Coordinates of C-alpha atoms in Angstrom, one line a residue:
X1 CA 0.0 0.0 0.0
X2 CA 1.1 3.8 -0.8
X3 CA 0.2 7.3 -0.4
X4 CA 1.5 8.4 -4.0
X5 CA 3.9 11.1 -2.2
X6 CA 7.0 10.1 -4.6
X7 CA 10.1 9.8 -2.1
X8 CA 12.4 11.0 -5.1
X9 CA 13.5 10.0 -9.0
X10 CA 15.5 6.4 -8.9
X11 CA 17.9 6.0 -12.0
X12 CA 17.6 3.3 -14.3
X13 CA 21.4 1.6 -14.8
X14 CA 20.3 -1.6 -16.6
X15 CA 17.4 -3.1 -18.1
X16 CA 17.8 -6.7 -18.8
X17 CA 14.6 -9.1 -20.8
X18 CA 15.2 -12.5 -20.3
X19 CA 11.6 -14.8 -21.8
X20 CA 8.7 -12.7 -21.0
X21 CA 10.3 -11.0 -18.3
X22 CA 12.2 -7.4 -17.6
X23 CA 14.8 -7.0 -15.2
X24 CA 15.4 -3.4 -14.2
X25 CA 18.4 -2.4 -11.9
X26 CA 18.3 1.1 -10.5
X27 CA 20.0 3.5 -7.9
X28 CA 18.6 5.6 -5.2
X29 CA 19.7 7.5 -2.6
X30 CA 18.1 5.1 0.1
X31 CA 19.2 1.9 -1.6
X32 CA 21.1 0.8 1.3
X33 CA 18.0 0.7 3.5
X34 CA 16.5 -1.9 1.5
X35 CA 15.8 -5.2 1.4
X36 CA 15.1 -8.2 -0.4
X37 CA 11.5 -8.9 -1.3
X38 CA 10.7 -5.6 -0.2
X39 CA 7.7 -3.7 -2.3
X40 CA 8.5 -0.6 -3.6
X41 CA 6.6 1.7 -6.3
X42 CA 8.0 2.3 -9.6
X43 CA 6.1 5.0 -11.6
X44 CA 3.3 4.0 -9.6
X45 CA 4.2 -0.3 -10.2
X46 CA 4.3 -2.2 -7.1
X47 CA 7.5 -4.6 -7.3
X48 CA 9.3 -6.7 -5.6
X49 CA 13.4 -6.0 -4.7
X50 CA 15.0 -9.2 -5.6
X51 CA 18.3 -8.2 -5.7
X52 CA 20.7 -5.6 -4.3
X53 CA 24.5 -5.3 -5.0
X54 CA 27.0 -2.4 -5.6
X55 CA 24.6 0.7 -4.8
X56 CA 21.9 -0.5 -6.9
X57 CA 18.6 -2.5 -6.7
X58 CA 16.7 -4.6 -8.9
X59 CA 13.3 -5.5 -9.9
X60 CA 11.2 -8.0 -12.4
X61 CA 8.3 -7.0 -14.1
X62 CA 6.1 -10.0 -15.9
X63 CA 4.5 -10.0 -19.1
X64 CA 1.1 -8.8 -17.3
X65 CA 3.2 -5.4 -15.8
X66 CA 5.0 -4.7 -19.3
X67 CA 1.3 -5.0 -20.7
X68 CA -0.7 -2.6 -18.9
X69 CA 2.0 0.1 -17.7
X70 CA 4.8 2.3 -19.2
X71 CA 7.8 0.3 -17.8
X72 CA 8.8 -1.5 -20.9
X73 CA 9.4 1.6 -22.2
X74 CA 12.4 2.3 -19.9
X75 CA 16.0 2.9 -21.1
X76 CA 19.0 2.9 -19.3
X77 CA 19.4 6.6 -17.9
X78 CA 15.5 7.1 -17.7
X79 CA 13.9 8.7 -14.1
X80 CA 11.7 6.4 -12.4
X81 CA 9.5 7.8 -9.4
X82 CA 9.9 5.6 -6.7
X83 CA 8.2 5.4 -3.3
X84 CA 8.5 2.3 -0.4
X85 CA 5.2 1.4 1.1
X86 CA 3.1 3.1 3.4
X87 CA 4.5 2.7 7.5
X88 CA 1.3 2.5 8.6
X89 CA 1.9 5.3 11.5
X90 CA 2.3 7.4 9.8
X91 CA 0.0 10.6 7.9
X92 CA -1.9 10.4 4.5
X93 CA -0.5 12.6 2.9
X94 CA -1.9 11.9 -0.7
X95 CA -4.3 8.9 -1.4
X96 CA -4.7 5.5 -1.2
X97 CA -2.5 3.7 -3.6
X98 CA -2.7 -0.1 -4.5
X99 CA 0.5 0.4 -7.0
X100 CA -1.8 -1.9 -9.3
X101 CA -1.8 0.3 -12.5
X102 CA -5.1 -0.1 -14.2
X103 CA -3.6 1.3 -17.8
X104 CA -1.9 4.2 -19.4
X105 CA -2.7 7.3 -21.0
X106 CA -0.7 9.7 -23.3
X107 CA -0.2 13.5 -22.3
X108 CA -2.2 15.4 -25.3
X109 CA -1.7 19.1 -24.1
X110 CA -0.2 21.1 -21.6
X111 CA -0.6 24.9 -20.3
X112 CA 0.8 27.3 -18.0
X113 CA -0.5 28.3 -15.4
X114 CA 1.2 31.3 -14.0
X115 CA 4.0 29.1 -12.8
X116 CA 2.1 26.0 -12.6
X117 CA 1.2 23.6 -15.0
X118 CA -1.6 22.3 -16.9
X119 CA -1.5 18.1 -17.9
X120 CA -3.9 16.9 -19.8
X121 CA -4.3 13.3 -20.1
X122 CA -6.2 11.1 -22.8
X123 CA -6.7 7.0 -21.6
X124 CA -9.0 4.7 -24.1
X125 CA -13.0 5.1 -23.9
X126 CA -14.1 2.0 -22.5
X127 CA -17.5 2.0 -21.0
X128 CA -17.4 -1.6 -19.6
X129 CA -14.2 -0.9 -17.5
X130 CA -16.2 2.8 -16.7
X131 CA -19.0 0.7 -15.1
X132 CA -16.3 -0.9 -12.7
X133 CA -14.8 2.0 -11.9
X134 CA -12.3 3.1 -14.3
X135 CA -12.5 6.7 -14.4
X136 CA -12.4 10.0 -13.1
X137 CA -14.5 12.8 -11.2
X138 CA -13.9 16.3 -10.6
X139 CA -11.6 16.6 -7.4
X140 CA -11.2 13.1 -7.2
X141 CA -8.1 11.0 -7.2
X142 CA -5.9 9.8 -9.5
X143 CA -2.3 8.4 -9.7
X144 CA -0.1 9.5 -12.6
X145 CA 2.9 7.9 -12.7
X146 CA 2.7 7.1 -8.3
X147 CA 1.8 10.3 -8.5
X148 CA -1.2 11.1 -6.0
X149 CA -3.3 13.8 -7.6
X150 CA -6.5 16.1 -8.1
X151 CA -8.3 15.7 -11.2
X152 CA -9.4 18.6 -12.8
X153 CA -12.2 18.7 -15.8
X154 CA -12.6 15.1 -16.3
X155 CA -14.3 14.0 -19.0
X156 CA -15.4 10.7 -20.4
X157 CA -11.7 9.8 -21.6
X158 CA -9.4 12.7 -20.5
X159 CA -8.5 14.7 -17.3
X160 CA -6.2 17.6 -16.5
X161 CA -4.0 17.6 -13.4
X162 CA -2.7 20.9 -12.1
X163 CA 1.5 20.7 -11.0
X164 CA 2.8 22.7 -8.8
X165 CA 6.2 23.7 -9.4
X166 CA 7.8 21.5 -6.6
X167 CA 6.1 18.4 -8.2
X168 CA 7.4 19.3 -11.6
X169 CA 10.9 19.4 -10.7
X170 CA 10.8 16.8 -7.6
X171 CA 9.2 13.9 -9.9
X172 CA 9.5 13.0 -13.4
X173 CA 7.1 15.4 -15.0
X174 CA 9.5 17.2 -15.5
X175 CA 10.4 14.7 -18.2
X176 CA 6.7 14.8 -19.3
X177 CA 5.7 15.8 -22.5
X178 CA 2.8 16.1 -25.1
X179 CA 2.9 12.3 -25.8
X180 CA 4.5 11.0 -23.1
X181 CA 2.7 7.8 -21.8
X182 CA 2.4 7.2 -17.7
X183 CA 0.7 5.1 -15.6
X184 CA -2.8 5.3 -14.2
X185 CA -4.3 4.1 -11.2
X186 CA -8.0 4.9 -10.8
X187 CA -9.1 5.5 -7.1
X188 CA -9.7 1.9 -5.6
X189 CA -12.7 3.8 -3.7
X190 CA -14.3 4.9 -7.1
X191 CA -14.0 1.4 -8.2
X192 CA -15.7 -0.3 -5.2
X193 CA -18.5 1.7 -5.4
X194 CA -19.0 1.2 -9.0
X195 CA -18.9 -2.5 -8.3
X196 CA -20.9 -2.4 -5.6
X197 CA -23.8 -1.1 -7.7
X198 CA -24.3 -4.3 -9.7
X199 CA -25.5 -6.2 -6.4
X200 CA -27.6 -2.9 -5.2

């Protein structure tokens, strides 16, 4: 479980495909404080630290990951926002976060805001996965990228999200542009109520 407050931007130092399978070996400032089989979100992926040797960490994604998210489109030298799971003391600072990306969507604009900035994000029309929950509301939740956020203007297959300076240079949307792909994860709360509607 997260909160989809990115910690910082991990740097990807190998990417290895062995059968249907993707290796990815990055470094972070807290690498030392891991440890094996530990979860940690990657661009808003939950995976699991297998390895850890010479300041650097490493986790596999499977065929199922690589399909729905952005990760098999990492290259060595790309920023990955990274964030270990929720210490359950602790405050809630942004949502709650399964790090089980539901599918990706392509920047398709983006505006300035006196010092802020406008994202807007397209994600494919479905209405069956709408009726179970996959979508957004005005000032409701979304994760781009592990990125907890406010949705702003949604509409049936797009959303803005409004970055704050901080965010911008502190995650990588600063490496976003018009499209870019990222991760989505719908708002697990959204989703059980739209499920829970079929037994109403």
């Amino acid at each position: 479980m997260f909160s989809g407050i990115v910690e910082e931007m991990a740097t990807v130092v190998a990417v290895r495909k062995y059968q249907e399978n993707i290796d990815f070996t990055l470094r972070c400032s807290f690498v030392d404080e891991l440890k094996i089989d530990q979860s940690v979100a990657h661009n808003g992926v939950c995976l699991t630290v297998v390895d850890i040797a010479d300041g650097a960490y490493t986790v596999t994604a499977m065929k199922e990951t690589l399909d729905r998210t952005n990760l098999g489109l990492l290259k060595q030298g790309d920023k990955v926002n990274v964030e270990r799971s929720m210490m359950m003391n602790g405050r809630l600072d942004g949502h709650i976060v399964q790090g089980h990306v539901d599918e990706t969507a392509t920047c398709v604009a983006m505006e300035d805001a006196d010092g802020s900035t406008y994202f807007t994000f397209q994600y494919k029309a479905d209405k069956e996965m709408a009726r179970r929950g996959y979508f957004t509301v005005d000032k409701g939740s979304v994760t781009v990228n592990g990125v907890s956020l406010t949705v702003v203007g949604p509409t049936d297959n797009t959303f803005q999200v409004a970055i704050i300076p901080y965010t911008r240079q502190n995650t990588n949307f600063c490496d976003i542009r018009v499209g870019t792909v990222v991760n989505l994860e719908f708002d697990i709360l959204g989703k059980y109520i739209a499920r829970l509607q079929h037994f109403a």
